[in-house]
Coordinates of C-alpha atoms and ligand atoms in Angstrom, one line a residue:
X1444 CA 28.3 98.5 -10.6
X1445 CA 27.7 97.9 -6.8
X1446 CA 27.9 94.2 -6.6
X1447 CA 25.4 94.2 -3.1
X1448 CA 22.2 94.0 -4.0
X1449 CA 19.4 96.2 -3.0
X1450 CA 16.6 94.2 -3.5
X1451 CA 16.4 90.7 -3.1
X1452 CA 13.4 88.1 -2.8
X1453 CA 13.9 85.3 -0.7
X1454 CA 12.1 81.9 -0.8
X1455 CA 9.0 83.3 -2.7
X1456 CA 5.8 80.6 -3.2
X1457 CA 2.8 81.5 -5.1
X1458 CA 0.0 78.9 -5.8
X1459 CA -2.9 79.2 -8.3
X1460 CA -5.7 76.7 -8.4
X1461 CA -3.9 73.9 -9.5
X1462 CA -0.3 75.1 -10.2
X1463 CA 2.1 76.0 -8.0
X1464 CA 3.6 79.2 -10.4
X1465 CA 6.5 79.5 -8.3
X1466 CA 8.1 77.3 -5.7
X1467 CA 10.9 79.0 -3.1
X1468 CA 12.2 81.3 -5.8
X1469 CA 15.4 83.4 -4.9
X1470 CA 15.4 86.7 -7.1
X1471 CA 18.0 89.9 -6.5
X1472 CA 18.8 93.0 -7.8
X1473 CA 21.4 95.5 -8.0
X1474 CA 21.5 98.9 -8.7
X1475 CA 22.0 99.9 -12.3
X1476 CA 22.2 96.1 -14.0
X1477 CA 19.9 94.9 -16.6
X1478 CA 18.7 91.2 -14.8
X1479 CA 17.0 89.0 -17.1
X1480 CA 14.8 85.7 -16.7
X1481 CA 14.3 82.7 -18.8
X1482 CA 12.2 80.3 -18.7
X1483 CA 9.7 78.2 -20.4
X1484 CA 6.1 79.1 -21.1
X1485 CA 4.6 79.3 -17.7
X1486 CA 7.5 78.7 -15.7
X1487 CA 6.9 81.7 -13.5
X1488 CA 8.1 84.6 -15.1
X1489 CA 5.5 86.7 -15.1
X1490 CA 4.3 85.5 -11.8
X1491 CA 6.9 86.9 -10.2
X1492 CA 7.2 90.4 -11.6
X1493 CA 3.7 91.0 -10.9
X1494 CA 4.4 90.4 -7.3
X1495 CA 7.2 92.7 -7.4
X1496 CA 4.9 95.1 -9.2
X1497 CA 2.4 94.8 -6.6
X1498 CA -0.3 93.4 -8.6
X1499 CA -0.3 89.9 -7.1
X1500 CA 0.7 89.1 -3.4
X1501 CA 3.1 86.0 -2.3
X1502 CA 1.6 83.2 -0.6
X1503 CA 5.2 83.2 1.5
X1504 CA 8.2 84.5 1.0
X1505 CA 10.5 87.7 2.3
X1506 CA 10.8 90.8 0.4
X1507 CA 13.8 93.3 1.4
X1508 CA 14.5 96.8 0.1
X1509 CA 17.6 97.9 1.6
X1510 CA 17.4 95.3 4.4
X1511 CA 14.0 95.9 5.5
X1512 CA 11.0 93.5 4.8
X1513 CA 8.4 95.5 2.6
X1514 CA 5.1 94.8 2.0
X1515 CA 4.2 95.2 -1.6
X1516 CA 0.2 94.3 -1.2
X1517 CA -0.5 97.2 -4.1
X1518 CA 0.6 98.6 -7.0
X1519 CA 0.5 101.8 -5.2
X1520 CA 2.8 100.7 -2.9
X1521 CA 5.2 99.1 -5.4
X1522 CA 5.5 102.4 -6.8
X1523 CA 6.4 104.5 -3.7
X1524 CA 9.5 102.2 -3.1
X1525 CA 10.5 103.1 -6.8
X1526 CA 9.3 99.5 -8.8
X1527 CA 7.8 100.4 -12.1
X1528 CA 6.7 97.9 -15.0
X1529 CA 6.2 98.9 -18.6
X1530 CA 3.4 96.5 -19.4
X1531 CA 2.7 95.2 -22.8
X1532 CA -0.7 96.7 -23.0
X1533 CA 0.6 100.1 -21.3
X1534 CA -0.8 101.9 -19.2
X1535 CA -1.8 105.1 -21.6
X1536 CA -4.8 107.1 -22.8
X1537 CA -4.6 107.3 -26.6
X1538 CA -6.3 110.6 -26.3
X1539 CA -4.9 112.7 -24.1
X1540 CA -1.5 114.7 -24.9
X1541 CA 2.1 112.8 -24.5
X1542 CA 3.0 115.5 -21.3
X1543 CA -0.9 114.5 -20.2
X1544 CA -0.2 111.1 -20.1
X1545 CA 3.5 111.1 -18.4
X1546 CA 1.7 113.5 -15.4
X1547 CA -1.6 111.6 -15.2
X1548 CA -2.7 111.7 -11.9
X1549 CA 0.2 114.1 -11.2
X1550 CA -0.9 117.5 -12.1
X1551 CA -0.5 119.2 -9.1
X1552 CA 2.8 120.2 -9.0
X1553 CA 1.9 122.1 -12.3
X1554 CA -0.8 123.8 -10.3
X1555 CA -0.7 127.4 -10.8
X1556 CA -3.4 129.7 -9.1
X1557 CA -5.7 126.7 -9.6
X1558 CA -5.3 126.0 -13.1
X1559 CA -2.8 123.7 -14.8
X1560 CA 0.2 125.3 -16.1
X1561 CA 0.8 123.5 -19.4
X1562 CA 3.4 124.9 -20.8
X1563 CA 5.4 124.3 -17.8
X1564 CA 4.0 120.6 -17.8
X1565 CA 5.1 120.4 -21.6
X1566 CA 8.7 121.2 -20.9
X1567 CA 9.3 119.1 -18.0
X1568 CA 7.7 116.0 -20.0
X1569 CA 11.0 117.5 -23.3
X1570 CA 13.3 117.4 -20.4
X1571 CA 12.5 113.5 -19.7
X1572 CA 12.0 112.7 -22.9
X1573 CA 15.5 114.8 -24.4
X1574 CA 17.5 112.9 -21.7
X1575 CA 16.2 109.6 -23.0
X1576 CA 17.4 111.0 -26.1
X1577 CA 14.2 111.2 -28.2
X1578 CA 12.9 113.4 -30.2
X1579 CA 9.1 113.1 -29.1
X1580 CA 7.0 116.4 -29.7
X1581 CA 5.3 116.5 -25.4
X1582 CA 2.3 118.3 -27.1
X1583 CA 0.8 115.0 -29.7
X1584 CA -1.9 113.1 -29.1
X1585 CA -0.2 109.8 -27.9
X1586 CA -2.8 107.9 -30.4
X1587 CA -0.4 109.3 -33.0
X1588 CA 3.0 107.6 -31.7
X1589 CA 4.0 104.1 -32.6
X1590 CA 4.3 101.6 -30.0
X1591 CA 7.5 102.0 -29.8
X1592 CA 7.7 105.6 -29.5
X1593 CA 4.8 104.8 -26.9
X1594 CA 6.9 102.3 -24.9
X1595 CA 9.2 105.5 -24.4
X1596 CA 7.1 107.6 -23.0
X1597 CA 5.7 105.0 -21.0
X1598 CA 9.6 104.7 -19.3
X1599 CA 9.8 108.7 -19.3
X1600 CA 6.6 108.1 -17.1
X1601 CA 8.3 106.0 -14.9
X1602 CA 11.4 108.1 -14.8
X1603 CA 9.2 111.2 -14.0
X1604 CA 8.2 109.3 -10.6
X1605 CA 11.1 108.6 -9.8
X1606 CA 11.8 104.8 -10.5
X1607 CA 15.0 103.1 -9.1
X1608 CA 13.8 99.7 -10.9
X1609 CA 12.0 99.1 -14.3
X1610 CA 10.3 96.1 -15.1
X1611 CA 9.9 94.9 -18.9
X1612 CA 7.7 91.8 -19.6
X1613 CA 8.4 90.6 -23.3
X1614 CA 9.0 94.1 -24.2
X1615 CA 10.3 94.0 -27.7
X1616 CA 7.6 91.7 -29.0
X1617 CA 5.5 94.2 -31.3
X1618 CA 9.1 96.3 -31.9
X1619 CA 11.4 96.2 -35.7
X1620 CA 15.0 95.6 -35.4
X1621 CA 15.5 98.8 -35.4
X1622 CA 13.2 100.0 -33.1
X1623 CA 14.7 97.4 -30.7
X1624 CA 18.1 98.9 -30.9
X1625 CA 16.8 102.3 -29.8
X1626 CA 15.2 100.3 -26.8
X1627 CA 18.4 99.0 -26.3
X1628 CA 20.2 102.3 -26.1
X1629 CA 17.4 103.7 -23.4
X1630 CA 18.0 100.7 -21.6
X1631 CA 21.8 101.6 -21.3
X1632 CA 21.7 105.0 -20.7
X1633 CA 19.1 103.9 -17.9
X1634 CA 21.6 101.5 -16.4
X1635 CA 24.7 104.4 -16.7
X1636 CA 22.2 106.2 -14.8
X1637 CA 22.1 103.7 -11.9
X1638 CA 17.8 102.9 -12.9
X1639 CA 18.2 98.8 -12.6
X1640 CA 16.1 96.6 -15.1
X1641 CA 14.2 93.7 -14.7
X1642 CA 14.0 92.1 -18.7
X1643 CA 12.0 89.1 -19.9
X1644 CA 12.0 87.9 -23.6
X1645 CA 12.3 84.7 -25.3
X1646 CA 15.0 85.9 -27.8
X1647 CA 18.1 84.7 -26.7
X1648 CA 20.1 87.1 -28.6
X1649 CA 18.7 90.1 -27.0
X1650 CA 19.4 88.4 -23.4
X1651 CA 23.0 88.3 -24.6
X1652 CA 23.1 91.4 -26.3
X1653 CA 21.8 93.3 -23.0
X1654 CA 22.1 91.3 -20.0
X1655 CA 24.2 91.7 -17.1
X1656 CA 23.0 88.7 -14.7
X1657 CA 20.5 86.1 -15.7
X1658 CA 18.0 84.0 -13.6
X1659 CA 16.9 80.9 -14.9
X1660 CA 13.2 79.8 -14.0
X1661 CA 11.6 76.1 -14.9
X1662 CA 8.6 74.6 -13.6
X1663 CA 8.1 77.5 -10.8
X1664 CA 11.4 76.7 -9.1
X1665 CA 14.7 78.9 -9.7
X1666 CA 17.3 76.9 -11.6
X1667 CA 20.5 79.1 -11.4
X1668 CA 21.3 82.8 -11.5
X1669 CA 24.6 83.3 -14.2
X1670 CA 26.6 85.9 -12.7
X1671 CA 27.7 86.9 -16.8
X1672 CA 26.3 87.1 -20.2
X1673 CA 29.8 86.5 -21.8
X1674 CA 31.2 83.6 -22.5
X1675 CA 28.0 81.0 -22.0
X1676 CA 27.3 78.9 -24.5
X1677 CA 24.1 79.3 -25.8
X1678 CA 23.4 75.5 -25.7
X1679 CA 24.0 75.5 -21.9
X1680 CA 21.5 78.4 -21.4
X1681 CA 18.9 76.8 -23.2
X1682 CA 19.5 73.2 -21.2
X1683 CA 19.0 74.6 -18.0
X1684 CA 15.5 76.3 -19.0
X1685 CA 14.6 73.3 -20.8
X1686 CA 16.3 70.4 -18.8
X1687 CA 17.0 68.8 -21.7
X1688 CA 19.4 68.8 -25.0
X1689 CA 17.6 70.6 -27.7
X1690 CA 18.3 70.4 -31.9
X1691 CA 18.6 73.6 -32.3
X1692 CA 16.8 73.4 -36.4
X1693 CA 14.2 71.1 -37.6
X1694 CA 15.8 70.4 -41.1
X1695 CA 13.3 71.7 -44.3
X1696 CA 11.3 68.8 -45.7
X1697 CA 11.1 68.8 -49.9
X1698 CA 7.5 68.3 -50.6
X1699 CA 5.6 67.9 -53.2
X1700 CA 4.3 71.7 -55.0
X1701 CA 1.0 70.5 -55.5
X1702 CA -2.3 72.5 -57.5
X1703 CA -2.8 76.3 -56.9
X1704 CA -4.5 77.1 -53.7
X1705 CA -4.4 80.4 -53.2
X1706 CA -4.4 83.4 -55.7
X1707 CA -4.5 86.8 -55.2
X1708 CA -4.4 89.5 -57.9
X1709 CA -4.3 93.1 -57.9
X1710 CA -5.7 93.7 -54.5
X1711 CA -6.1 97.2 -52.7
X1712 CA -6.6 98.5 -49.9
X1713 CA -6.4 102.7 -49.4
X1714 CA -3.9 103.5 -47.5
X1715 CA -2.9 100.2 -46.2
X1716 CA -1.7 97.8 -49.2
X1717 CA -1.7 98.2 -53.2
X1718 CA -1.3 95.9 -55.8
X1719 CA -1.0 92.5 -54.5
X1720 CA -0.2 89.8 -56.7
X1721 CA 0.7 85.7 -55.6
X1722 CA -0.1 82.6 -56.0
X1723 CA 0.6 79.5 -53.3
X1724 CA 0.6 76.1 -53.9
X1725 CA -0.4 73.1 -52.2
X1726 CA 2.4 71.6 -50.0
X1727 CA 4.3 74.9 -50.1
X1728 CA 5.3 77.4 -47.3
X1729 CA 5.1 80.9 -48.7
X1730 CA 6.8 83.3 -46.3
X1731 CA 5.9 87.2 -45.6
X1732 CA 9.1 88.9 -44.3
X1733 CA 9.3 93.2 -44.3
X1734 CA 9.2 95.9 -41.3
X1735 CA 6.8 95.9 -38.5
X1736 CA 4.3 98.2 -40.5
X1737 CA 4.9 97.2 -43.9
X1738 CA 1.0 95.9 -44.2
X1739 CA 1.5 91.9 -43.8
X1740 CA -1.1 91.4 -41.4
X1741 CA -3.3 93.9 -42.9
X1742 CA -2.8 92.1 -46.5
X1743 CA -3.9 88.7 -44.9
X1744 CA -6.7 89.9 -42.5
X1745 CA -8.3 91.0 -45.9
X1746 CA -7.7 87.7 -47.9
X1747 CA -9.3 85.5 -44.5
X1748 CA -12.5 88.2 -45.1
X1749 CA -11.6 90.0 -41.5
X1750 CA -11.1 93.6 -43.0
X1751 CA -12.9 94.7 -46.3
X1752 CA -10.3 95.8 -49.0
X1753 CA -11.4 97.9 -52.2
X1754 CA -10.8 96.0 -55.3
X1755 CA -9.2 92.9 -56.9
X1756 CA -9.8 88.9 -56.3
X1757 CA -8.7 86.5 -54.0
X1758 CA -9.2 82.8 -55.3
X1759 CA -9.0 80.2 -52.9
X1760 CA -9.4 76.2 -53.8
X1761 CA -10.2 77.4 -57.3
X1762 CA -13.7 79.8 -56.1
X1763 CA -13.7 83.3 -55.7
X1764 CA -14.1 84.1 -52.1
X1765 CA -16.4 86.9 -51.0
X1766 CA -15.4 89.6 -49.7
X1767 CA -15.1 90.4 -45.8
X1768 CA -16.7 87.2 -44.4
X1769 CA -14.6 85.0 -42.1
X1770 CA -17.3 82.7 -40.9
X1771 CA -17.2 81.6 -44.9
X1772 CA -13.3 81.5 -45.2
X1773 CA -13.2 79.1 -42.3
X1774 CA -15.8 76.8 -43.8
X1775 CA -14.1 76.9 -47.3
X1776 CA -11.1 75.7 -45.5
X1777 CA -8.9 78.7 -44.6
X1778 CA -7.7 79.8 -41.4
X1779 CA -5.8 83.1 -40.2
X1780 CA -3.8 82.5 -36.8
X1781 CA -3.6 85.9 -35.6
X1782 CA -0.9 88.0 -34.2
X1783 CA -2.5 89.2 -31.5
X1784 CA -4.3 87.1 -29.5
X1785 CA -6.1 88.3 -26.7
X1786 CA -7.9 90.5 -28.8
X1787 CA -8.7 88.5 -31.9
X1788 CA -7.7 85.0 -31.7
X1789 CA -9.1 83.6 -28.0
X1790 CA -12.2 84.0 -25.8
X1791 CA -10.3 84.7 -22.6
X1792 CA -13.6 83.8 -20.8
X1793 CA -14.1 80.0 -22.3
X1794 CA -11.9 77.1 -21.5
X1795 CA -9.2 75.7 -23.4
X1796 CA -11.4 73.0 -24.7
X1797 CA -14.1 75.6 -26.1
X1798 CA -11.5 78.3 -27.9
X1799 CA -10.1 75.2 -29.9
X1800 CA -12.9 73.8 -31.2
X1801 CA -14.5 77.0 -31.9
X1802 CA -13.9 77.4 -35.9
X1803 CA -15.6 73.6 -37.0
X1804 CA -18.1 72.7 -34.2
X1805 CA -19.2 70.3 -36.9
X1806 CA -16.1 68.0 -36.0
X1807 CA -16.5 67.5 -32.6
X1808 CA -20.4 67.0 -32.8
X1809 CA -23.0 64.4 -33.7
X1810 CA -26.2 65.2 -35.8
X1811 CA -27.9 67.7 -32.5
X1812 CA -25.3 68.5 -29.9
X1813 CA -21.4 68.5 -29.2
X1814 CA -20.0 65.7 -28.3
X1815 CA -17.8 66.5 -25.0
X1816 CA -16.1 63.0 -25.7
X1817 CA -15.1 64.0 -29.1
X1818 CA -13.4 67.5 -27.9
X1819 CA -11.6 66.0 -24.6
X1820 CA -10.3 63.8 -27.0
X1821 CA -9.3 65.9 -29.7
X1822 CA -8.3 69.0 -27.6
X1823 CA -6.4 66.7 -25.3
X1824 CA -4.5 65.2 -28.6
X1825 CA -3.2 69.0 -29.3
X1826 CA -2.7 70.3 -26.1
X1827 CA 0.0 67.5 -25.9
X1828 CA 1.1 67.5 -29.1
X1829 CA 1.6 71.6 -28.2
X1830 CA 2.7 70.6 -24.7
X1831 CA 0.5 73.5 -23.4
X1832 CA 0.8 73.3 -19.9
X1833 CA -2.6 73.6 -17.6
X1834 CA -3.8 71.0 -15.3
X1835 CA -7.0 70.2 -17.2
X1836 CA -8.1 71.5 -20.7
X1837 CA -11.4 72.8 -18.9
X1838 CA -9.1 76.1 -17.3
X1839 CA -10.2 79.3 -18.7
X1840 CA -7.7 80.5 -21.3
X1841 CA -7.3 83.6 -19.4
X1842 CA -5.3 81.9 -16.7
X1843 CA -2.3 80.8 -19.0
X1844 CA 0.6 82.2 -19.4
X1845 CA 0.9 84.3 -22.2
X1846 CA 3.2 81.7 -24.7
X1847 CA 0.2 78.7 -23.8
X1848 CA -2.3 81.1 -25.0
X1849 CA -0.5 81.8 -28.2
X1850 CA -0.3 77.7 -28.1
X1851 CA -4.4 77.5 -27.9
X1852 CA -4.1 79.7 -31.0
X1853 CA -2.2 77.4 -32.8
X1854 CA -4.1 74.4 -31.6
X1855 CA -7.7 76.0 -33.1
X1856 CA -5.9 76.3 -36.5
X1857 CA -4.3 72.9 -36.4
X1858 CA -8.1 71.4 -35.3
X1859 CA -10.0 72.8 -37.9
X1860 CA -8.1 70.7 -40.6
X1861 CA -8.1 73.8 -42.8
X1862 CA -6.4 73.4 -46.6
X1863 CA -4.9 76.7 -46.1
X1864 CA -3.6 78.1 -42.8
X1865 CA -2.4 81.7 -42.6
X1866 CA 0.2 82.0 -39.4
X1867 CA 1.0 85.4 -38.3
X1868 CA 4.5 85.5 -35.9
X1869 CA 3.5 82.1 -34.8
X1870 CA 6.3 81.8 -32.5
X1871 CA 6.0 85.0 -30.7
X1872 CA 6.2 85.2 -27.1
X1873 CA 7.1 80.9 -27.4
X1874 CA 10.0 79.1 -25.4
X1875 CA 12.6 78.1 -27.7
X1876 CA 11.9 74.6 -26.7
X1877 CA 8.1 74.7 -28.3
X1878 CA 9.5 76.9 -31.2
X1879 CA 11.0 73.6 -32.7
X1880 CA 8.3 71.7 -31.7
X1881 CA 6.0 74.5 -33.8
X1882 CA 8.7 74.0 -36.6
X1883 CA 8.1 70.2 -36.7
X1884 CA 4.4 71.0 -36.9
X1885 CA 3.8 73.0 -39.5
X1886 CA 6.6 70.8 -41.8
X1887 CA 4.3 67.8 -41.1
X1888 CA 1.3 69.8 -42.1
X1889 CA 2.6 70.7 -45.9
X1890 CA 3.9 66.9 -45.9
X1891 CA 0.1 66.6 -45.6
X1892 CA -0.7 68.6 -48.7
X1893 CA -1.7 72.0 -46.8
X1894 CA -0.7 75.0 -48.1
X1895 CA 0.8 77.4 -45.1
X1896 CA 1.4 81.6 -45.4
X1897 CA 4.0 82.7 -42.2
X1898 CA 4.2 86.3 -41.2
X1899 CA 7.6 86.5 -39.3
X1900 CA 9.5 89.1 -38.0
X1901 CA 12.3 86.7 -37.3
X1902 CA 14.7 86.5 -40.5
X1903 CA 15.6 83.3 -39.2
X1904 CA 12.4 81.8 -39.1
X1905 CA 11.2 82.4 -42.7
X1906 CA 14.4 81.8 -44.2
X1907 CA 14.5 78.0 -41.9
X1908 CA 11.3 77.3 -43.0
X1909 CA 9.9 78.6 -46.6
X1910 CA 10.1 77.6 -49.8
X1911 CA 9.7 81.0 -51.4
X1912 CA 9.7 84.4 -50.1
X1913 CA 8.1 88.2 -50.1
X1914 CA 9.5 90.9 -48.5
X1915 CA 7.0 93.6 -48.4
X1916 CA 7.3 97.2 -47.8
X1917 CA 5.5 100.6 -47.2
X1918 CA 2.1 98.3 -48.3
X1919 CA 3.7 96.7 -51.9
X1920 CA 5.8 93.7 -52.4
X1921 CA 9.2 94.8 -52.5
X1922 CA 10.2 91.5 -54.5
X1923 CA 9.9 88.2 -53.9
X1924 CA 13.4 85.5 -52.8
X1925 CA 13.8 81.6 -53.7
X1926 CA 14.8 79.3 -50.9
X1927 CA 18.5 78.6 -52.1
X1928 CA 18.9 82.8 -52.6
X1929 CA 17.1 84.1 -49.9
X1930 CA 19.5 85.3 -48.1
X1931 CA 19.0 87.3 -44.6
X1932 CA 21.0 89.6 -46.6
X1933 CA 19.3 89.7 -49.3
X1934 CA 15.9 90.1 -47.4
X1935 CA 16.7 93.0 -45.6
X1936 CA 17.8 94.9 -48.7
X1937 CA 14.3 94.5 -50.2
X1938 CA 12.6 95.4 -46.7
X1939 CA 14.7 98.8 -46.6
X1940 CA 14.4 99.6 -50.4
X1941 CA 16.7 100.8 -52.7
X1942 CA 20.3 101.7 -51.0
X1943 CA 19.7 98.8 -48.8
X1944 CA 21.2 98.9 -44.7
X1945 CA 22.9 102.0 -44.4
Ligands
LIG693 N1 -4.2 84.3 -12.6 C1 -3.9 83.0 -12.7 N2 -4.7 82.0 -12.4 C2 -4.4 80.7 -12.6 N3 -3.2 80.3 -13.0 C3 -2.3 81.2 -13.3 C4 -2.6 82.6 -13.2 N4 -1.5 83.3 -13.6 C5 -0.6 82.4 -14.0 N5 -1.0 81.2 -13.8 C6 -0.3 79.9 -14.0 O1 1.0 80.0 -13.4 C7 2.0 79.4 -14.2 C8 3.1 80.5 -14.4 O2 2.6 81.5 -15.3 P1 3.4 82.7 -15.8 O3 2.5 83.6 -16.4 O4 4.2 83.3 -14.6 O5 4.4 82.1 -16.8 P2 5.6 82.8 -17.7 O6 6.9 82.2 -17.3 O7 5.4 84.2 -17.7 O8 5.2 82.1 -19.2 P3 5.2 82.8 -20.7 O9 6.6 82.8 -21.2 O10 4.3 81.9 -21.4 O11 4.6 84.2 -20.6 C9 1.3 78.9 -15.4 O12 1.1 77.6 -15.3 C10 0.0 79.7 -15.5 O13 -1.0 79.0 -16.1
LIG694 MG1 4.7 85.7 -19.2

């Protein structure tokens, strides 16, 4: 690898009303290394990958490429000097063709006697996509791909224009294990290929598995850049994000398994789950492990009342529920903390304040109107408790970083005192430092008598925290583990079906 870097950001500032995201940051990058940052939930991160993508500008700061001082006030811009970034929400039409999509905006140079050559476009978009080593048919409707299959032709896009660095923000978060491998492999043969990467995620294991440098980012200010992966103890890494010693496992509490909660029998949904059968208990943490795709969240949107299903019964709290009607689940006492957020679990456009108080008004207001003292004081009680960082709990949720909007999430759940709470990859896209604090949280809620479902990709997590387990798979329950036997093992057996890892 050539050790002098290329690019290199000096003394970077960028304020928002409020918060100063990032305070003299130092940033560089050479050519063909993977250089990952860690930080907190809002310490920057993102702030500063969007100026080098061009989509925000520095308040002050120097910017080199090569030596000379660039300007990077547009996307546009960004990409001339080679500076691509595969964005969670990519940048795609799920209509149009995969070679459509990796030449949008690009089809001249297929531009044969004024039409579009096609068949030429479709073999140029193989050729990117064969040296990324995927088999990816140019001609399907992208709407048709997975994400992660998506993700690749999103970097085959940027290869096609030419892209010296690629820049992933929390890229693995809607991947499977083994999906992340495969993103793993692209990244290398990227690297071998002199491309440079620019990686955030909050899994410290993938930092460690991919990494070259790391820069370290808390409260807007750069901490350290660590010249190697190898050889770092974990615990060090996670002190200097955190600036603090951390327990790295909140032990498991024994509670008491109280009276049936929750019971679902025989419930189906074409082409999505069949034949769901559990019960859950008061004071219990039921886990749902299984692939990305294996119909978890589709199996709990239906029991909340957010999708309709086609038959059996869901009993909650001893009543049948009815069917597709989340306005009624809430009030009965169950809440689903959704996986995706910006789409389904936050008004971007309302305050802090507003978003968590949203599922029981009723608690925060007197006989005619809401009380505003009521929700500054219970919102504020949360916000701390979740350490959401914003100045004021009045800033539009649309503003926070993407972990403190995933903590609003939590918050509304945890506010509407529900007897049930359904959490779907609670911790995803959360510091490791708020992870335990998360941990701690939901082990004092079952304490409390409430029963708790958590969705988790991370083996980890549900084996930590549960009491029982069910791995599902291609839309059944595969089987079902005890805390004690669940092993990750064991789990991942069940997930894969017969045969097991192979
Ligand atoms: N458009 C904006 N307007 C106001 N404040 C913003 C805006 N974008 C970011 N911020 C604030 O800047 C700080 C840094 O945010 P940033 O998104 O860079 O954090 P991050 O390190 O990516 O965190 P996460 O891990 O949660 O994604 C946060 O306090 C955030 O609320
Ligand atoms: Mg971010």
């Amino acid at each position: 690898m050539d050790q002098a870097p290329f690019l290199t950001m000096s003394n970077i500032c960028k304020s928002f009303p409020g918060v100063q995201a990032l305070k003299n940051v130092d940033f560089d990058l050479r050519k063909g290394e993977v250089h990952c940052i860690l930080g907190e939930n809002g310490a920057g991160k993102s702030t500063l990958i969007k100026i080098l993508s061009g989509a925000l500008r520095e308040d002050s700061g120097v910017i080199r490429v090569d030596g000379k001082a660039v300007t990077l006030d547009s996307p546009a811009r960004a990409h001339e000097l080679g500076f691509s970034t595969i964005y969670q929400e990519f940048n795609l039409c799920p209509n149009l063709s995969v070679a459509a999509n990796m030449f949008l905006g690009e089809e001249k140079q297929f531009k044969n006697k004024g039409l579009i050559d096609k068949a030429k476009m479709r073999s140029k978009a193989k050729e990117y996509l064969t040296k990324l080593g995927v088999e990816i048919s140019p001609s399907v409707r992208l709407s048709s791909l997975t994400v992660a299959q998506q993700q690749v032709v999103e970097i085959s896009k940027a290869l096609s224009r030419g892209a010296k660095v690629i820049i992933m923000d929390e890229p693995t978060a809607s991947l499977s294990g083994e999906e992340v491998e495969r993103l793993f492999e692209t990244i290398c043969l990227l690297r071998e290929n002199g491309v440079s990467i620019v990686y955030i995620s909050h899994r410290l294991d993938e930092i460690f598995e991919i990494g070259d440098r790391i820069t370290i980012l808390r409260d807007g200010t750069k901490v350290k850049t660590l010249e190697s992966t190898k050889e770092i103890p974990r615990e060090e890494i996670v002190a200097l994000m955190v600036g603090r010693k951390l327990e790295d496992w909140i032990p498991k509490i024994k509670t008491e398994k109280g009276k049936e909660i929750l019971k679902i029998t025989d419930l189906n949904s074409e082409g999505k789950f069949y034949d769901i059968n559990f019960t859950l208990y008061e004071g219990e943490i039921l886990g749902f492990s299984g692939l990305v795709g294996s119909g978890r969240t589709e199996v709990m949107r239906a029991i909340f009342g957010a999708d309709p299903y086609d038959k059996g019964t869901i009993w909650f709290d001893g009543k049948e529920m009815e069917k597709n009607n989340p306005s009624k689940a809430i009030k009965a006492g169950m809440y689903l903390l959704p996986e995706n957020r910006k789409d389904q679990g936050l008004i971007l456009l309302l305050p802090i304040s507003q978003n968590v108080t949203l599922p029981r008004l009723s608690l925060v207001s007197n006989i005619f109107k809401i009380s505003k003292g009521k929700e500054r004081e219970a919102v504020e009680h949360y916000s701390k408790e979740l350490n959401i960082k914003t100045p004021t709990i009045r800033r539009l949720v649309k503003f926070l970083s993407g972990g403190n909007q995933q903590k609003c999430v939590l918050a509304k759940g945890l506010f509407s005192r529900s007897k049930l709470l359904i959490f779907d990859e609670p911790t995803r896209g959360i510091d490791v430092g708020t992870k335990a604090e998360i941990y701690d949280l939901i082990n004092s809620l079952v304490v409390e008598g409430i029963g708790i479902i958590v969705v988790s990709s991370e083996l980890p997590e549900i084996l930590g925290l549960c009491d029982r387990i069910i791995v599902m798979k291609d839309g059944t329950i595969a089987g079902e583990l005890e805390r004690g036997h669940a092993t990750q093992e064991a789990a991942m057996a069940l997930a894969l079906g017969e045969g097991g890892i192979n």
